[in-house]
PDB file of C-alpha atoms in Angstrom:
ATOM      1  CA  MET A   6      74.309 152.677  65.340  1.00 50.00           C
ATOM      2  CA  THR A   7      76.442 149.627  64.993  1.00 50.00           C
ATOM      3  CA  THR A   8      76.227 146.630  67.563  1.00 48.00           C
ATOM      4  CA  PRO A   9      79.155 146.658  69.765  1.00 48.00           C
ATOM      5  CA  VAL A  10      81.806 143.788  69.539  1.00 48.00           C
ATOM      6  CA  CYS A  11      83.618 142.990  72.259  1.00 46.00           C
ATOM      7  CA  THR A  12      86.556 140.548  72.311  1.00 46.00           C
ATOM      8  CA  THR A  13      87.755 140.811  75.720  1.00 46.00           C
ATOM      9  CA  ALA A  14      88.418 138.057  77.899  1.00 44.00           C
ATOM     10  CA  SER A  15      85.736 138.664  80.308  1.00 47.00           C
ATOM     11  CA  SER A  16      83.147 138.786  77.497  1.00 46.00           C
ATOM     12  CA  ALA A  17      84.369 135.586  76.109  1.00 50.00           C
ATOM     13  CA  ALA A  18      82.563 133.963  78.767  1.00 55.00           C
ATOM     14  CA  VAL A  19      79.184 135.442  77.845  1.00 53.00           C
ATOM     15  CA  PRO A  20      77.050 132.614  76.043  1.00 60.00           C
ATOM     16  CA  PRO A  21      76.204 133.133  72.574  1.00 64.00           C
ATOM     17  CA  THR A  22      72.583 133.244  73.251  1.00 67.00           C
ATOM     18  CA  SER A  23      73.061 136.204  75.468  1.00 72.00           C
ATOM     19  CA  TYR A  24      74.670 138.150  72.587  1.00 79.00           C
ATOM     20  CA  THR A  25      71.347 137.864  70.727  1.00 84.00           C
ATOM     21  CA  SER A  26      69.406 139.129  73.431  1.00 85.00           C
ATOM     22  CA  PHE A  27      71.767 141.877  73.938  1.00 87.00           C
ATOM     23  CA  SER A  28      71.864 142.870  70.375  1.00 89.00           C
ATOM     24  CA  SER A  29      67.921 143.055  70.237  1.00 88.00           C
ATOM     25  CA  TYR A  30      68.148 145.060  73.294  1.00 89.00           C
ATOM     26  CA  VAL A  31      70.626 147.421  71.508  1.00 90.00           C
ATOM     27  CA  ARG A  32      68.687 147.565  68.449  1.00 92.00           C
ATOM     28  CA  ALA A  33      65.388 148.453  69.977  1.00 91.00           C
ATOM     29  CA  ARG A  34      66.752 151.059  73.027  1.00 90.00           C
ATOM     30  CA  GLY A  35      69.744 152.167  71.097  1.00 90.00           C
ATOM     31  CA  PRO A  36      68.404 155.515  69.839  1.00 91.00           C
ATOM     32  CA  VAL A  37      66.749 156.322  73.440  1.00 90.00           C
ATOM     33  CA  LEU A  38      70.076 155.595  75.113  1.00 91.00           C
ATOM     34  CA  LEU A  39      71.930 157.916  72.600  1.00 91.00           C
ATOM     35  CA  ARG A  40      69.904 160.680  73.354  1.00 89.00           C
ATOM     36  CA  THR A  41      70.726 159.900  77.060  1.00 88.00           C
ATOM     37  CA  ALA A  42      74.207 160.103  76.080  1.00 90.00           C
ATOM     38  CA  ARG A  43      73.912 163.173  74.134  1.00 90.00           C
ATOM     39  CA  SER A  44      72.617 164.965  76.874  1.00 86.00           C
ATOM     40  CA  LEU A  45      75.615 164.279  79.040  1.00 87.00           C
ATOM     41  CA  THR A  46      78.184 165.590  76.417  1.00 85.00           C
ATOM     42  CA  THR A  47      78.349 168.549  74.021  1.00 82.00           C
ATOM     43  CA  ASN A  48      80.000 166.655  71.268  1.00 87.00           C
ATOM     44  CA  PRO A  49      77.709 164.201  69.172  1.00 89.00           C
ATOM     45  CA  ASN A  50      80.656 161.715  68.625  1.00 91.00           C
ATOM     46  CA  ASP A  51      81.775 161.766  72.354  1.00 89.00           C
ATOM     47  CA  ALA A  52      78.301 160.631  72.951  1.00 91.00           C
ATOM     48  CA  GLU A  53      78.413 158.026  70.581  1.00 93.00           C
ATOM     49  CA  ASP A  54      81.752 156.852  72.031  1.00 92.00           C
ATOM     50  CA  LEU A  55      80.371 157.044  75.632  1.00 91.00           C
ATOM     51  CA  LEU A  56      77.267 154.898  74.665  1.00 92.00           C
ATOM     52  CA  GLN A  57      79.491 152.196  73.147  1.00 94.00           C
ATOM     53  CA  THR A  58      81.504 152.010  76.285  1.00 93.00           C
ATOM     54  CA  ALA A  59      78.590 151.852  78.731  1.00 92.00           C
ATOM     55  CA  LEU A  60      77.085 149.085  76.387  1.00 92.00           C
ATOM     56  CA  ALA A  61      80.344 147.012  76.329  1.00 92.00           C
ATOM     57  CA  LYS A  62      80.162 147.241  80.205  1.00 91.00           C
ATOM     58  CA  THR A  63      76.548 146.358  80.004  1.00 89.00           C
ATOM     59  CA  TYR A  64      77.396 143.259  77.604  1.00 91.00           C
ATOM     60  CA  VAL A  65      79.993 142.026  80.110  1.00 90.00           C
ATOM     61  CA  ALA A  66      77.774 142.285  83.032  1.00 87.00           C
ATOM     62  CA  TRP A  67      74.862 140.837  80.843  1.00 86.00           C
ATOM     63  CA  GLU A  68      74.427 137.377  82.485  1.00 85.00           C
ATOM     64  CA  ARG A  69      74.502 138.913  86.124  1.00 86.00           C
ATOM     65  CA  ILE A  70      71.699 141.357  85.434  1.00 82.00           C
ATOM     66  CA  GLU A  71      68.874 139.490  87.015  1.00 80.00           C
ATOM     67  CA  ASP A  72      65.745 141.906  86.073  1.00 82.00           C
ATOM     68  CA  HIS A  73      66.105 142.567  82.484  1.00 77.00           C
ATOM     69  CA  ARG A  74      63.155 145.057  82.785  1.00 82.00           C
ATOM     70  CA  ALA A  75      65.642 147.327  84.657  1.00 82.00           C
ATOM     71  CA  LEU A  76      68.268 147.343  81.602  1.00 86.00           C
ATOM     72  CA  ASP A  77      67.609 150.898  80.871  1.00 86.00           C
ATOM     73  CA  GLY A  78      68.317 151.925  84.334  1.00 87.00           C
ATOM     74  CA  TYR A  79      71.693 149.854  84.313  1.00 88.00           C
ATOM     75  CA  VAL A  80      72.972 151.344  81.111  1.00 90.00           C
ATOM     76  CA  ARG A  81      72.089 155.035  82.189  1.00 90.00           C
ATOM     77  CA  ARG A  82      74.063 154.209  85.304  1.00 90.00           C
ATOM     78  CA  ALA A  83      76.985 152.960  83.436  1.00 91.00           C
ATOM     79  CA  LEU A  84      76.688 156.051  81.201  1.00 90.00           C
ATOM     80  CA  LEU A  85      76.807 158.501  83.949  1.00 89.00           C
ATOM     81  CA  ASN A  86      79.683 156.691  85.766  1.00 89.00           C
ATOM     82  CA  THR A  87      81.683 156.465  82.740  1.00 89.00           C
ATOM     83  CA  ARG A  88      81.198 160.080  81.887  1.00 88.00           C
ATOM     84  CA  THR A  89      81.915 161.060  85.594  1.00 86.00           C
ATOM     85  CA  SER A  90      85.137 159.131  85.442  1.00 84.00           C
ATOM     86  CA  GLN A  91      86.102 160.550  81.954  1.00 80.00           C
ATOM     87  CA  TRP A  92      85.550 164.029  83.595  1.00 77.00           C
ATOM     88  CA  ARG A  93      87.723 163.419  86.574  1.00 77.00           C
ATOM     89  CA  LYS A  94      90.484 162.149  84.343  1.00 75.00           C
ATOM     90  CA  ARG A  95      90.571 164.890  82.106  1.00 69.00           C
ATOM     91  CA  LYS A  96      93.537 167.281  82.505  1.00 65.00           C
ATOM     92  CA  VAL A  97      92.656 170.967  83.224  1.00 62.00           C
ATOM     93  CA  ASP A  98      94.737 173.132  81.019  1.00 62.00           C
ATOM     94  CA  GLU A  99      93.316 176.370  82.080  1.00 63.00           C
ATOM     95  CA  PHE A 100      92.547 178.153  85.456  1.00 65.00           C
ATOM     96  CA  SER A 101      90.757 181.386  86.159  1.00 70.00           C
ATOM     97  CA  CYS A 102      92.513 183.977  88.245  1.00 74.00           C
ATOM     98  CA  GLU A 103      92.126 187.307  89.301  1.00 77.00           C
ATOM     99  CA  GLU A 104      95.104 188.756  87.157  1.00 75.00           C
ATOM    100  CA  LEU A 105      95.616 187.907  83.524  1.00 68.00           C
ATOM    101  CA  PRO A 106      98.981 186.235  83.086  1.00 65.00           C
ATOM    102  CA  GLU A 107      99.590 187.683  79.829  1.00 69.00           C
ATOM    103  CA  PRO A 108     101.203 191.193  79.663  1.00 66.00           C
ATOM    104  CA  THR A 109      99.132 193.969  78.421  1.00 66.00           C
ATOM    105  CA  GLY A 110     102.172 194.760  75.510  1.00 67.00           C
ATOM    106  CA  LEU A 111     103.155 197.827  74.279  1.00 67.00           C
ATOM    107  CA  PRO A 112     100.385 200.361  73.050  1.00 71.00           C
ATOM    108  CA  LEU A 113     100.166 200.227  69.266  1.00 75.00           C
ATOM    109  CA  ALA A 114     102.037 203.093  67.743  1.00 77.00           C
ATOM    110  CA  ASP A 115      99.824 205.704  65.728  1.00 84.00           C
ATOM    111  CA  PRO A 116      99.867 204.837  62.088  1.00 87.00           C
ATOM    112  CA  ALA A 117     100.239 208.546  61.357  1.00 89.00           C
ATOM    113  CA  GLU A 118     103.370 208.600  63.576  1.00 86.00           C
ATOM    114  CA  GLN A 119     104.703 205.394  62.028  1.00 86.00           C
ATOM    115  CA  GLN A 120     104.289 207.038  58.104  1.00 89.00           C
ATOM    116  CA  VAL A 121     105.966 210.108  59.444  1.00 87.00           C
ATOM    117  CA  LEU A 122     108.939 208.097  60.766  1.00 86.00           C
ATOM    118  CA  HIS A 123     108.857 206.049  57.218  1.00 88.00           C
ATOM    119  CA  ASP A 124     109.024 209.210  55.374  1.00 91.00           C
ATOM    120  CA  ALA A 125     111.837 210.603  57.495  1.00 90.00           C
ATOM    121  CA  MET A 126     113.752 207.308  57.089  1.00 89.00           C
ATOM    122  CA  TRP A 127     113.315 207.088  53.222  1.00 90.00           C
ATOM    123  CA  ARG A 128     114.199 210.753  52.775  1.00 92.00           C
ATOM    124  CA  ALA A 129     117.498 210.181  54.850  1.00 92.00           C
ATOM    125  CA  VAL A 130     118.239 207.106  52.781  1.00 92.00           C
ATOM    126  CA  MET A 131     117.849 209.080  49.719  1.00 91.00           C
ATOM    127  CA  LYS A 132     120.714 211.583  50.687  1.00 92.00           C
ATOM    128  CA  LEU A 133     123.336 208.466  50.893  1.00 93.00           C
ATOM    129  CA  PRO A 134     125.588 208.396  48.072  1.00 92.00           C
ATOM    130  CA  ASP A 135     124.303 205.892  45.534  1.00 90.00           C
ATOM    131  CA  ARG A 136     126.640 203.171  46.226  1.00 91.00           C
ATOM    132  CA  GLN A 137     125.686 203.104  49.920  1.00 92.00           C
ATOM    133  CA  ARG A 138     122.249 203.709  49.346  1.00 92.00           C
ATOM    134  CA  ALA A 139     122.100 200.595  46.970  1.00 91.00           C
ATOM    135  CA  MET A 140     123.731 198.590  49.540  1.00 91.00           C
ATOM    136  CA  VAL A 141     121.513 199.654  52.312  1.00 92.00           C
ATOM    137  CA  VAL A 142     118.343 198.953  50.223  1.00 90.00           C
ATOM    138  CA  LEU A 143     119.667 195.599  49.296  1.00 91.00           C
ATOM    139  CA  ARG A 144     120.691 194.500  52.736  1.00 92.00           C
ATOM    140  CA  TYR A 145     117.783 196.033  55.035  1.00 89.00           C
ATOM    141  CA  TYR A 146     114.581 196.573  52.475  1.00 85.00           C
ATOM    142  CA  GLU A 147     115.205 193.610  50.192  1.00 86.00           C
ATOM    143  CA  ASP A 148     116.470 191.664  53.026  1.00 88.00           C
ATOM    144  CA  LEU A 149     119.648 190.102  51.092  1.00 90.00           C
ATOM    145  CA  SER A 150     122.656 188.704  52.823  1.00 92.00           C
ATOM    146  CA  GLU A 151     125.890 190.299  52.696  1.00 93.00           C
ATOM    147  CA  ALA A 152     127.258 187.918  50.317  1.00 94.00           C
ATOM    148  CA  GLN A 153     124.139 188.229  48.289  1.00 93.00           C
ATOM    149  CA  THR A 154     124.326 192.015  48.105  1.00 92.00           C
ATOM    150  CA  ALA A 155     128.084 191.824  47.068  1.00 93.00           C
ATOM    151  CA  GLU A 156     127.065 189.289  44.142  1.00 92.00           C
ATOM    152  CA  VAL A 157     124.272 191.512  43.047  1.00 89.00           C
ATOM    153  CA  LEU A 158     126.606 194.748  43.054  1.00 91.00           C
ATOM    154  CA  GLY A 159     129.744 192.773  41.821  1.00 92.00           C
ATOM    155  CA  VAL A 160     131.967 194.090  44.772  1.00 94.00           C
ATOM    156  CA  SER A 161     133.648 192.184  47.676  1.00 95.00           C
ATOM    157  CA  VAL A 162     131.814 191.116  50.834  1.00 95.00           C
ATOM    158  CA  GLY A 163     134.375 193.220  52.935  1.00 95.00           C
ATOM    159  CA  THR A 164     133.330 196.305  50.554  1.00 95.00           C
ATOM    160  CA  VAL A 165     129.572 195.521  51.534  1.00 95.00           C
ATOM    161  CA  LYS A 166     130.328 195.435  55.116  1.00 95.00           C
ATOM    162  CA  SER A 167     132.222 198.680  55.079  1.00 95.00           C
ATOM    163  CA  ALA A 168     130.046 200.701  52.951  1.00 95.00           C
ATOM    164  CA  VAL A 169     127.007 199.510  55.027  1.00 95.00           C
ATOM    165  CA  SER A 170     128.780 200.450  58.347  1.00 95.00           C
ATOM    166  CA  ARG A 171     129.552 204.181  56.968  1.00 95.00           C
ATOM    167  CA  ALA A 172     125.844 204.379  55.665  1.00 94.00           C
ATOM    168  CA  LEU A 173     124.271 203.356  58.913  1.00 93.00           C
ATOM    169  CA  GLY A 174     126.677 205.735  60.617  1.00 93.00           C
ATOM    170  CA  LYS A 175     125.298 208.431  58.493  1.00 92.00           C
ATOM    171  CA  LEU A 176     121.644 207.509  59.151  1.00 91.00           C
ATOM    172  CA  ARG A 177     122.530 207.516  62.871  1.00 90.00           C
ATOM    173  CA  GLU A 178     123.547 211.245  62.536  1.00 90.00           C
ATOM    174  CA  ASP A 179     120.758 212.271  60.423  1.00 89.00           C
ATOM    175  CA  PRO A 180     118.798 215.102  62.474  1.00 87.00           C
ATOM    176  CA  GLU A 181     115.627 214.227  61.085  1.00 85.00           C
ATOM    177  CA  LEU A 182     115.932 210.606  62.602  1.00 82.00           C
ATOM    178  CA  SER A 183     116.922 211.940  66.030  1.00 75.00           C
ATOM    179  CA  PRO A 184     114.552 210.789  68.612  1.00 67.00           C
ATOM    180  CA  VAL A 185     112.565 213.646  69.918  1.00 57.00           C
ATOM    181  CA  ARG A 186     113.401 214.341  73.591  1.00 46.00           C
TER     182      ARG A 186
END
């Protein structure tokens, strides 16, 4: 653990001899105090930050502490007070409640039913005339735009629009694709 360096205006009033005694205190008691900080947090990095903050507060008050035999108690109190302040300031993003706020959603479709629908759709597409089938496959299976489909087939965009419209009409009328009622 590194020795904290305070550059605040209030720490500038601490005499250099105090820094020496504070530094030797931190070297001697740092590991014990770090264990105390780790017992207050779940994250080791947060524990180090907590200890650094508590030691900075202790350094500022170093000259006012009359009994240097009670320094561990002073630092522990600073650790606890700092951690309590952090806990109070934290933003709570989640709240427990009786009902789950998320909708349950739609039940997942049966994979066998999905395969049956996929096969029926492909059979219906295969019944289309070659030109319409090519345009439907390029537009909806290959996800090309109307302009890209027209370019691939060497036709105008209007031709693609009208042929795809007629093909979709035929697919809507296919009895295999009619919803079961």
